[in-house]
XYZ file of C-alpha atoms in Angstrom:
716
model
C 6.941 25.859 6.927
C 6.436 23.528 4.026
C 3.363 24.115 1.974
C 2.184 22.842 -1.382
C 4.628 24.027 -4.004
C 4.079 25.548 -7.413
C 4.072 23.595 -10.631
C 7.243 22.993 -12.560
C 7.322 23.324 -16.301
C 7.347 20.214 -18.448
C 10.159 21.332 -20.718
C 12.650 18.759 -19.465
C 12.859 15.622 -21.596
C 14.643 13.535 -18.994
C 13.481 13.209 -15.402
C 14.252 10.020 -13.529
C 15.916 6.774 -14.455
C 15.349 6.691 -18.191
C 14.267 8.594 -21.244
C 10.519 9.222 -21.519
C 8.424 6.750 -23.455
C 6.699 9.607 -25.220
C 7.253 13.358 -25.146
C 4.268 14.090 -27.345
C 1.782 16.700 -26.247
C -1.917 16.132 -25.627
C -4.468 15.723 -28.374
C -7.802 17.494 -28.469
C -9.385 14.284 -27.226
C -7.014 14.254 -24.217
C -7.979 17.833 -23.379
C -11.684 16.966 -23.453
C -11.232 13.849 -21.322
C -9.087 15.731 -18.823
C -11.792 18.356 -18.385
C -14.319 15.587 -17.787
C -11.982 13.988 -15.251
C -11.374 17.250 -13.381
C -15.113 17.871 -13.220
C -15.604 14.373 -11.856
C -13.041 15.029 -9.117
C -14.674 18.336 -8.193
C -18.111 16.721 -8.047
C -16.635 14.014 -5.810
C -15.724 16.701 -3.250
C -11.951 16.232 -3.380
C -11.074 19.914 -3.102
C -11.229 21.897 0.124
C -12.778 25.347 0.294
C -10.724 28.529 0.320
C -11.798 29.190 3.906
C -10.557 25.791 5.069
C -7.245 26.280 3.282
C -6.715 29.588 5.086
C -7.620 27.973 8.413
C -5.004 25.268 7.854
C -2.338 27.888 7.216
C -3.337 29.709 10.387
C -3.124 26.509 12.422
C 0.327 25.740 11.048
C 1.494 29.253 11.838
C 0.200 28.970 15.382
C 1.866 25.579 15.824
C 5.156 26.990 14.613
C 4.952 29.734 17.253
C 4.219 27.170 19.953
C 7.263 24.993 19.214
C 9.504 28.066 19.066
C 8.300 29.108 22.525
C 8.695 25.521 23.753
C 12.333 25.223 22.700
C 13.203 28.527 24.384
C 11.535 27.383 27.603
C 13.478 24.124 27.759
C 16.735 25.894 26.827
C 16.248 28.271 29.743
C 15.355 25.360 32.050
C 18.546 23.535 31.062
C 20.678 26.500 32.192
C 21.588 28.094 28.854
C 22.520 31.779 28.977
C 20.027 34.327 27.714
C 21.784 34.776 24.374
C 21.573 31.076 23.601
C 17.961 31.032 24.786
C 17.068 33.776 22.319
C 18.889 31.952 19.518
C 17.184 28.640 20.313
C 14.778 27.669 17.583
C 12.515 24.917 16.305
C 10.809 24.669 12.933
C 7.654 23.036 11.576
C 7.698 21.179 8.247
C 4.825 19.466 6.457
C 4.807 16.288 4.430
C 2.356 13.701 3.125
C -0.797 14.623 1.216
C -0.732 18.242 2.414
C 2.811 18.842 1.220
C 2.056 17.073 -2.067
C -1.005 19.267 -2.515
C -3.520 16.421 -2.831
C -5.290 16.637 0.522
C -9.046 16.941 0.681
C -11.603 18.473 3.038
C -11.171 17.346 6.622
C -7.851 15.610 5.973
C -5.207 15.683 8.683
C -1.870 17.458 8.286
C 1.334 15.470 8.635
C 3.845 17.727 10.369
C 7.403 17.437 11.601
C 8.994 19.491 14.354
C 12.771 19.794 13.958
C 14.502 20.788 17.184
C 18.087 21.191 18.424
C 20.212 18.399 19.853
C 19.580 19.390 23.469
C 15.778 19.082 23.099
C 15.155 15.399 23.769
C 12.267 13.376 22.412
C 11.019 11.608 25.530
C 11.573 14.236 28.223
C 11.086 17.447 26.281
C 8.861 16.650 23.287
C 6.560 14.097 24.934
C 6.953 15.813 28.290
C 7.131 19.599 28.219
C 5.540 20.171 24.799
C 2.761 17.711 25.607
C 2.019 19.643 28.807
C 1.913 22.931 26.920
C -0.525 21.566 24.348
C -2.693 19.921 26.992
C -3.278 23.304 28.666
C -4.455 25.017 25.465
C -8.217 25.210 24.889
C -7.706 24.973 21.086
C -6.167 21.518 21.449
C -8.485 18.534 21.683
C -8.036 14.766 21.599
C -4.346 14.957 22.464
C -2.893 11.459 22.126
C 0.873 10.804 22.380
C 2.307 7.587 20.930
C 5.955 7.607 22.050
C 6.518 3.867 21.549
C 5.427 3.748 17.896
C 7.837 2.815 15.118
C 7.689 6.506 14.226
C 6.865 8.318 17.499
C 3.999 10.747 17.033
C 1.725 13.145 18.900
C -1.832 13.200 17.549
C -4.314 15.969 18.313
C -6.823 18.399 16.886
C -5.926 22.068 16.795
C -8.959 24.314 16.256
C -10.691 21.376 14.608
C -7.787 20.508 12.270
C -6.291 17.040 12.809
C -2.527 17.125 13.305
C 0.031 14.308 13.351
C 3.210 15.782 14.832
C 6.555 13.972 14.597
C 9.807 15.075 16.163
C 13.414 15.054 14.975
C 16.232 16.439 17.093
C 19.146 16.924 14.721
C 22.790 17.381 15.645
C 22.631 21.190 15.709
C 22.610 23.577 18.654
C 20.606 26.155 16.696
C 18.021 25.357 14.004
C 18.267 27.887 11.157
C 15.039 29.142 9.597
C 16.302 28.134 6.154
C 17.137 24.564 7.201
C 16.934 22.160 4.253
C 16.051 18.713 5.600
C 16.629 17.182 2.164
C 20.378 17.584 2.672
C 22.106 14.363 3.675
C 23.986 16.211 6.422
C 20.790 16.471 8.499
C 21.019 12.704 9.062
C 24.448 12.846 10.659
C 24.736 11.702 14.285
C 21.004 11.181 14.856
C 19.096 8.171 16.169
C 16.889 5.823 14.132
C 13.660 7.495 15.236
C 14.925 10.813 13.908
C 15.942 9.241 10.588
C 12.467 7.741 10.197
C 10.804 10.994 11.245
C 12.815 13.011 8.729
C 12.154 10.462 5.997
C 8.586 11.630 5.355
C 9.645 15.180 4.502
C 12.700 14.088 2.547
C 10.742 11.640 0.390
C 7.882 14.064 -0.265
C 10.210 16.867 -1.316
C 12.198 14.538 -3.551
C 9.046 13.352 -5.326
C 8.124 16.940 -6.144
C 11.623 17.496 -7.547
C 11.501 14.385 -9.720
C 8.178 14.895 -11.498
C 8.250 16.988 -14.687
C 4.972 18.814 -14.036
C 3.680 19.173 -10.492
C 0.153 20.226 -11.404
C -0.541 17.249 -13.668
C 1.079 15.008 -11.077
C -1.272 16.314 -8.395
C -4.409 15.876 -10.474
C -3.381 12.363 -11.502
C -2.523 11.433 -7.933
C -5.893 12.703 -6.718
C -7.495 10.418 -9.274
C -5.503 7.372 -8.226
C -6.045 7.975 -4.518
C -9.800 8.251 -5.047
C -9.784 5.169 -7.274
C -7.755 3.130 -4.778
C -10.030 4.077 -1.880
C -13.186 3.222 -3.793
C -11.758 -0.064 -5.026
C -10.595 -1.034 -1.531
C -6.842 -1.142 -2.162
C -5.788 1.988 -0.246
C -4.323 0.748 3.036
C -0.688 0.171 3.858
C -1.484 -1.437 7.194
C -3.640 -4.250 5.740
C -1.158 -5.149 3.015
C -2.236 -2.899 0.155
C -0.664 0.466 -0.718
C -0.765 3.714 1.248
C -0.471 7.335 0.205
C 3.289 7.361 -0.332
C 3.130 4.188 -2.445
C 0.497 5.589 -4.797
C 2.429 8.846 -5.055
C 5.572 7.006 -6.146
C 3.699 4.909 -8.712
C 2.049 7.991 -10.208
C 5.330 9.920 -10.210
C 6.987 7.194 -12.296
C 4.228 7.400 -14.903
C 4.631 11.182 -14.999
C 8.326 10.693 -15.723
C 7.585 8.351 -18.610
C 5.009 10.738 -20.136
C 6.259 14.221 -19.135
C 3.915 16.207 -21.384
C 0.760 14.142 -20.976
C -2.433 15.425 -19.381
C -4.032 13.626 -16.401
C -6.531 11.662 -18.512
C -3.709 10.065 -20.484
C -1.592 9.554 -17.367
C -4.421 7.673 -15.642
C -4.803 5.445 -18.701
C -1.054 4.827 -18.921
C -0.907 4.123 -15.190
C -3.135 1.094 -15.627
C -1.485 0.029 -18.876
C 2.000 0.054 -17.391
C 1.267 -1.542 -14.027
C -1.137 -4.074 -15.482
C 1.873 -5.566 -17.261
C 4.587 -4.698 -14.752
C 6.743 -7.692 -13.962
C 6.844 -7.783 -10.192
C 9.132 -8.303 -8.308
C 11.017 -5.732 -10.385
C 11.206 -2.470 -8.425
C 9.591 0.870 -9.247
C 12.197 3.606 -8.784
C 12.216 7.319 -9.545
C 15.994 7.654 -9.445
C 19.057 5.468 -8.970
C 19.655 4.135 -5.483
C 22.390 6.064 -3.707
C 24.551 4.317 -1.143
C 25.305 7.576 0.632
C 28.218 8.382 2.883
C 26.667 7.828 6.335
C 26.529 4.041 6.280
C 22.759 3.858 6.792
C 21.071 0.639 5.616
C 19.176 0.905 2.325
C 17.207 -1.401 0.023
C 19.683 -3.683 -1.721
C 18.605 -7.204 -2.774
C 22.178 -7.986 -3.779
C 23.273 -7.896 -0.157
C 20.106 -8.239 1.929
C 18.325 -11.558 1.675
C 15.043 -10.237 3.047
C 14.959 -7.510 0.404
C 14.805 -10.246 -2.235
C 11.571 -11.519 -0.723
C 9.626 -8.288 -1.188
C 6.799 -8.950 -3.612
C 6.034 -5.433 -4.845
C 9.048 -3.172 -4.222
C 8.326 0.549 -4.593
C 11.525 2.360 -3.638
C 11.640 5.752 -1.947
C 13.857 8.277 -3.755
C 15.534 9.898 -0.728
C 18.571 8.485 1.046
C 18.402 5.981 2.629
C 16.274 4.471 -0.150
C 13.861 1.878 1.240
C 11.035 -0.302 -0.012
C 7.857 1.520 0.987
C 5.567 -1.436 0.216
C 7.033 -4.366 2.134
C 3.599 -5.013 3.673
C 2.252 -6.432 0.400
C 1.496 -10.159 0.512
C 0.782 -12.683 -2.225
C -2.948 -12.313 -1.578
C -3.062 -8.518 -1.631
C -0.782 -8.341 -4.683
C -3.208 -10.593 -6.520
C -6.115 -8.300 -5.610
C -4.264 -5.213 -6.830
C -3.239 -6.867 -10.094
C -6.858 -7.743 -10.744
C -7.784 -4.118 -10.150
C -5.013 -2.891 -12.472
C -6.372 -5.160 -15.209
C -9.912 -3.905 -14.678
C -8.717 -0.300 -14.756
C -6.773 -0.896 -17.947
C -9.756 -2.420 -19.723
C -12.071 0.402 -18.669
C -9.557 3.058 -19.734
C -9.264 1.380 -23.122
C -13.037 1.576 -23.384
C -12.966 5.255 -22.355
C -10.418 5.982 -25.062
C -12.765 4.274 -27.514
C -15.672 6.400 -26.198
C -17.393 3.247 -24.954
C -17.211 3.974 -21.233
C -16.954 6.847 -18.750
C -14.981 7.880 -15.688
C -17.747 7.016 -13.249
C -17.439 3.350 -14.281
C -13.717 3.394 -13.497
C -14.346 4.857 -10.043
C -17.276 2.592 -9.209
C -16.911 1.337 -5.594
C -15.859 -2.287 -5.217
C -18.711 -4.514 -4.009
C -16.621 -6.254 -1.359
C -19.469 -8.145 0.264
C -20.611 -9.512 -3.099
C -17.157 -10.590 -4.271
C -16.711 -13.683 -2.097
C -18.741 -16.551 -0.748
C -16.929 -16.846 2.563
C -15.550 -14.288 4.987
C -13.744 -14.133 8.287
C -15.358 -11.662 10.677
C -13.095 -10.227 13.357
C -14.836 -8.464 16.252
C -12.936 -6.395 18.806
C -14.215 -4.444 21.787
C -13.224 -2.718 24.997
C -14.929 -0.783 27.787
C -13.729 2.775 27.196
C -13.125 4.951 24.164
C -9.429 5.379 24.953
C -8.905 1.647 25.467
C -10.704 0.900 22.219
C -8.547 3.404 20.343
C -5.363 1.757 21.630
C -6.707 -1.769 21.118
C -7.895 -0.918 17.601
C -4.501 0.454 16.572
C -2.749 -2.661 17.838
C -5.155 -5.115 16.195
C -4.989 -3.288 12.864
C -1.213 -3.556 12.926
C -1.556 -7.348 13.162
C -4.241 -8.016 10.538
C -1.786 -8.548 7.734
C -0.089 -11.141 9.925
C -3.305 -13.185 9.795
C -3.108 -13.068 5.995
C 0.466 -14.355 6.083
C -0.374 -17.101 8.557
C -3.307 -18.351 6.492
C -1.166 -18.380 3.362
C 1.518 -20.291 5.251
C -0.662 -22.835 7.001
C -2.699 -23.710 3.916
C 0.416 -23.828 1.747
C -0.896 -20.886 -0.228
C -4.151 -22.596 -1.243
C -6.305 -20.144 0.707
C -5.754 -16.512 -0.158
C -7.192 -13.540 1.669
C -8.807 -10.297 0.643
C -8.899 -7.990 3.694
C -11.260 -5.041 3.768
C -9.178 -1.926 4.487
C -11.544 -0.363 7.018
C -13.570 -1.221 10.100
C -17.329 -1.285 10.623
C -19.262 -0.380 13.752
C -22.606 -1.622 15.028
C -24.265 1.419 16.603
C -26.096 -0.822 19.040
C -22.776 -2.003 20.496
C -20.631 0.740 22.039
C -16.829 0.511 21.857
C -17.052 -2.265 19.276
C -15.530 -2.672 15.789
C -15.698 -5.390 13.150
C -13.227 -6.262 10.404
C -13.812 -8.563 7.444
C -11.587 -10.643 5.241
C -12.731 -12.409 2.089
C -11.455 -15.936 1.450
C -10.986 -17.765 -1.823
C -9.010 -20.604 -3.320
C -5.802 -19.947 -5.164
C -6.183 -20.419 -8.896
C -4.353 -23.335 -10.428
C -4.715 -25.757 -7.533
C -6.331 -29.115 -8.199
C -7.502 -30.338 -4.811
C -8.850 -33.817 -4.361
C -12.527 -34.226 -3.665
C -13.302 -33.569 -0.039
C -9.883 -32.137 0.835
C -10.167 -30.036 3.969
C -8.001 -27.492 5.706
C -8.497 -26.776 9.366
C -7.315 -23.261 10.189
C -8.474 -23.304 13.792
C -4.894 -23.399 15.037
C -4.008 -20.590 12.649
C -6.718 -18.407 14.157
C -5.597 -19.276 17.693
C -1.990 -18.554 16.778
C -3.054 -15.153 15.480
C -5.009 -14.462 18.682
C -1.966 -15.255 20.761
C -0.057 -12.580 18.879
C -2.866 -10.099 19.396
C -3.225 -10.836 23.110
C 0.531 -10.304 23.506
C -0.196 -6.548 23.395
C 1.960 -4.942 26.078
C -0.893 -2.679 27.233
C -3.556 -5.389 27.134
C -6.398 -5.165 29.650
C -8.971 -7.817 30.569
C -11.676 -5.680 28.984
C -9.990 -5.941 25.577
C -11.168 -8.940 23.572
C -11.207 -10.275 20.026
C -13.430 -12.904 18.410
C -13.032 -14.402 14.929
C -15.771 -16.330 13.154
C -16.587 -17.638 9.705
C -19.581 -16.087 7.936
C -21.197 -16.735 4.580
C -22.105 -13.948 2.205
C -25.739 -14.232 3.223
C -24.782 -13.991 6.883
C -22.965 -10.655 6.609
C -24.491 -8.321 9.261
C -26.601 -5.457 7.973
C -24.609 -2.747 9.758
C -21.832 -3.025 7.166
C -24.123 -1.727 4.422
C -24.938 1.969 3.898
C -27.854 2.919 6.094
C -27.869 -0.568 7.590
C -29.900 -1.857 4.634
C -28.723 -4.816 2.569
C -28.905 -4.081 -1.191
C -31.900 -5.752 -2.807
C -30.262 -6.131 -6.200
C -26.726 -7.349 -5.813
C -24.217 -6.265 -8.435
C -22.230 -8.854 -10.310
C -19.647 -10.598 -8.212
C -15.963 -10.343 -8.958
C -15.979 -13.912 -10.261
C -18.781 -13.105 -12.715
C -16.973 -10.011 -13.926
C -13.735 -11.959 -14.356
C -15.529 -14.745 -16.231
C -16.616 -12.202 -18.852
C -13.185 -10.608 -19.185
C -11.530 -14.042 -19.333
C -13.595 -15.463 -22.146
C -11.596 -16.777 -25.153
C -12.845 -13.893 -27.283
C -11.734 -11.321 -24.716
C -8.369 -13.024 -24.329
C -7.791 -13.062 -28.090
C -8.757 -9.403 -28.272
C -6.281 -8.515 -25.515
C -3.491 -10.464 -27.204
C -4.194 -8.716 -30.493
C -4.133 -5.317 -28.781
C -0.813 -6.163 -27.163
C 0.748 -7.208 -30.474
C -0.568 -4.063 -32.163
C 0.849 -2.053 -29.287
C 4.241 -3.727 -29.690
C 4.382 -2.845 -33.371
C 3.253 0.703 -32.660
C 5.811 1.323 -29.942
C 8.887 0.131 -31.815
C 7.532 1.325 -35.160
C 8.147 -2.050 -36.802
C 5.785 -4.171 -38.871
C 8.387 -6.786 -39.776
C 11.917 -7.747 -38.785
C 13.522 -5.690 -41.528
C 11.687 -2.465 -40.829
C 13.683 0.386 -39.306
C 11.022 3.085 -38.996
C 10.423 4.541 -35.553
C 7.544 6.838 -34.607
C 8.562 10.427 -33.900
C 7.276 10.421 -30.319
C 9.350 7.340 -29.466
C 12.535 8.365 -31.241
C 14.477 7.963 -28.023
C 14.003 4.183 -27.854
C 16.964 1.846 -27.863
C 18.090 -0.130 -30.893
C 14.881 -1.058 -32.698
C 15.443 -4.709 -33.370
C 16.757 -5.338 -29.878
C 13.887 -3.351 -28.416
C 11.288 -5.308 -30.347
C 12.758 -8.691 -29.431
C 13.013 -7.725 -25.772
C 9.590 -6.119 -25.679
C 7.827 -9.023 -27.384
C 9.473 -11.481 -25.004
C 8.462 -9.392 -22.017
C 4.857 -8.984 -23.094
C 4.455 -12.658 -23.926
C 6.006 -13.646 -20.614
C 4.064 -11.051 -18.680
C 0.719 -11.733 -20.325
C 1.077 -15.392 -19.439
C 1.959 -14.563 -15.879
C -0.134 -11.684 -14.652
C -3.351 -11.682 -16.632
C -6.503 -13.347 -15.352
C -6.696 -17.037 -16.225
C -8.982 -17.981 -19.064
C -10.099 -21.118 -17.280
C -11.339 -20.466 -13.765
C -12.024 -24.134 -13.145
C -8.367 -24.858 -12.573
C -7.798 -27.188 -15.537
C -6.079 -24.566 -17.650
C -2.497 -23.298 -17.310
C -1.577 -21.667 -14.049
C -1.072 -17.921 -13.927
C 2.234 -16.868 -12.434
C 1.907 -13.619 -10.581
C 5.505 -13.521 -9.458
C 8.015 -14.116 -12.224
C 10.452 -16.817 -11.145
C 14.077 -16.033 -11.877
C 16.622 -18.763 -12.392
C 19.586 -16.547 -13.111
C 20.878 -13.353 -11.524
C 20.413 -11.423 -14.742
C 16.752 -12.239 -15.098
C 15.448 -9.547 -12.758
C 17.893 -6.959 -13.984
C 16.947 -7.562 -17.603
C 13.464 -6.111 -17.256
C 12.136 -3.460 -14.942
C 8.867 -2.666 -16.658
C 6.404 -5.014 -18.222
C 4.545 -2.081 -19.698
C 3.686 -2.316 -23.335
C 5.474 0.996 -23.695
C 8.109 1.064 -20.985
C 10.004 -2.228 -20.876
C 12.989 -1.250 -22.947
C 13.280 2.016 -21.110
C 13.688 0.396 -17.694
C 16.166 -2.293 -18.759
C 19.463 -0.380 -18.637
C 18.629 1.200 -15.303
C 18.015 -2.098 -13.564
C 21.133 -3.555 -15.136
C 23.211 -0.717 -13.759
C 21.777 -0.479 -10.267
C 20.654 -3.970 -9.278
C 22.574 -6.647 -11.162
C 22.943 -9.345 -10.051
C 19.760 -10.102 -8.131
C 18.202 -13.492 -7.657
C 14.474 -13.319 -6.909
C 12.650 -16.481 -6.000
C 9.159 -16.870 -4.623
C 7.394 -19.917 -3.334
C 4.055 -19.157 -4.956
C 3.565 -18.365 -8.613
C -0.207 -18.032 -8.795
C -1.715 -14.592 -8.626
C -5.275 -14.454 -9.867
C -7.976 -16.979 -9.255
C -11.686 -17.510 -8.854
C -13.770 -18.916 -6.079
C -14.833 -21.977 -8.068
C -15.404 -25.112 -6.069
C -14.778 -23.701 -2.596
C -17.028 -24.969 0.162
C -16.657 -24.026 3.788
C -18.353 -25.134 6.964
C -17.879 -24.103 10.567
C -18.403 -26.398 13.513
C -17.061 -26.932 17.018
C -15.645 -30.384 17.685
C -12.841 -32.027 19.596
C -9.577 -30.745 18.272
C -7.544 -33.946 18.599
C -10.235 -36.204 17.165
C -11.143 -34.148 14.113
C -7.903 -32.540 13.080
C -7.382 -33.768 9.527
C -3.916 -32.453 8.875
C -0.837 -33.409 10.823
C 0.869 -30.517 12.538
C 4.103 -31.315 10.744
C 2.278 -30.805 7.446
C -0.102 -28.094 8.630
C 2.505 -25.536 9.630
C 4.871 -25.251 6.733
C 7.230 -22.330 6.409
C 7.549 -20.990 2.896
C 10.437 -18.700 1.982
C 8.033 -16.442 0.155
C 6.356 -15.593 3.458
C 9.402 -13.571 4.332
C 8.139 -10.934 1.918
C 7.310 -7.780 3.817
C 8.777 -9.297 6.986
C 11.901 -8.015 8.660
C 12.925 -7.237 12.200
C 11.134 -8.350 15.347
C 8.078 -7.085 17.140
C 5.544 -4.709 15.738
C 4.064 -1.374 16.483
C 1.727 0.679 14.385
C 1.983 4.293 13.463
C -0.437 5.518 10.863
C 0.434 9.020 9.778
C -2.298 10.106 7.456
C -1.160 9.197 3.961
C 2.356 8.236 4.990
C 1.765 5.116 6.990
C 4.693 3.579 8.823
C 4.352 -0.014 9.921
C 7.191 -1.687 11.695
C 7.969 -4.975 9.926
C 6.580 -8.138 11.440
C 8.422 -11.384 11.959
C 6.311 -14.445 11.151
C 7.183 -17.315 13.463
C 6.037 -20.893 13.710
C 2.684 -21.430 15.365
C 2.620 -22.560 18.967
C -0.083 -24.610 20.660
C 0.974 -24.283 24.272
C -0.218 -20.789 25.138
C -3.707 -20.412 26.546
C -5.973 -18.075 24.593
C -8.650 -16.309 26.654
C -11.342 -16.628 24.012
C -13.488 -19.143 22.167
C -11.923 -21.579 19.720
C -13.915 -21.783 16.507
C -13.217 -24.618 14.135
C -13.076 -23.263 10.615
C -12.850 -26.073 8.097
C -12.419 -25.703 4.379
C -13.513 -28.310 1.855
C -12.277 -27.900 -1.703
C -13.817 -29.730 -4.632
C -12.699 -29.225 -8.207
C -15.779 -28.163 -10.097
C -14.245 -28.978 -13.449
C -13.173 -32.451 -12.297
C -16.585 -33.221 -10.882
C -18.209 -32.107 -14.113
C -15.932 -34.222 -16.249
C -16.489 -37.284 -14.059
C -20.229 -36.962 -14.232
C -20.096 -36.519 -17.975
C -18.116 -39.697 -18.409
């Protein structure tokens, strides 16, 4: 069985695609800050007790015995002789947060059962093994999901939540020392087996590619906690899931192999605050393999070029693990990276503390307008199935709104659901709405997204297991109209914290912008060790950099380009220059020339991208990333659709190439496996108005008025 491994030593100077940015060891200040950070994590309750850890091991051991007995039973039933029955074997592996060693109290365990070729998935795994588990008193809440993108059996074993996948490999006998990381295990297996094996293969490869496992684990615990508190931990809603955060942290560990967690957290925000998406994050070169399996390759696959935030898995077949990210959710995450970077800079200057960095995001104070999505059913089982299906479609609503408003309206989905205790079998989801920065709408311009909402409902009601008791309702609510049950204890806060717009307005002041630019220029000079064009001195910790003059020219160009494209705009009114969140490329070499916009890592990533991805042409329809709410007014009313529709259908439903990002294949099914979420890609199609929707039809109308323009007109 797989269990959390031991730490590697950090003696290696090269792990991953490129040379480290810095191999320097920690300072006394780093040691102090790391102790403070570890204490903060312990106080936050991120570590399980010794008793719970032992209980998990016991459950895994018991589960391993069960699958071994199961495979012998089915071998005997299929007519195998007694010798083959005794040799028949199955093996349990772990992956996800448990295998990485970053799970917390009460977390589920992602497990994989590897069985022989004669043990089928549908008949034997979801048939015979399901029956065996159902008869055991230790097993509760047994829930098979055979039709998921990654078929899974969910249950609790002695109180421990288990997600059990199955892979039947092309072997008659499964050896106890089977290494699933070997490419040969993928030979002659179906797609479900490849996807099921992928979790273990990726997790094991991450642990091999980080220079120090213990510092990686502590840093990853930090980033997982931060992402959950800031509301950006959710693969299914278009943010990042457990595997995505693990890959991002692992890359930072490679670039700073001897750094302690406090420095790695700081460098995480510094690097990804300036990262030039859509350049990919990769831990190792992409291998084409010998089995002919499809892998992420923008040179050959058009849809791969549309991915907005590619984070590539290191195990063959290498795939983009973050294709769910949309323009709206990327913008939210970039804002959070900027905030984290500024707070970490303050921490390094002893002007802030870790609790400020991990402060929960005030979602219901951040926007003026929200969409509220209510779902319900009549039984607990129906609600569980209905909930899983609806959650798998939420990001489609984000894409549809971006499409139908031509990117003017951008969405900020909340990653979790809320429940009103007075309403049984009922959940509510919320999505913040705001105008895209850089647009200059005319006074009184309105966007009617009623048809968008109905189009989304049609997709939801297309659920193959839909029952008349399953319903969904979507309405527009103002900040003041948010129901009380979403707040802790059902009590609305009396003193609201500053909204996101207010916080951004402070950080985007001219003084703050000048300070950031000065810090960037100082950082450039520090990294390349140059104070003028004739200088040739390089700092000892960065002695492995490329040619100094070339590095400085490239780095300065990258930082200038990146700072003008991914930082918050200084003018939230919309009159200032637009902020490009996705760098537009006009030549194939543009993407391959820069893989990291980090103030310390750009030159390191360049040769790797040139070798593995050139040529790639990346083009996106929308260049704006960060924006404020300024000038957005919304009203909701019910009127005659034909009489009051203010946008022609031919103009209303426009298909943008950028909406293909995170979209591939047809159909959708959801399988959330703890930290390793697997969401089958969605295909966004044109809206239809012919299908009847068995629900109300709210008219949600948006009126945009440029605050800056109105102010200037009144002044004149």
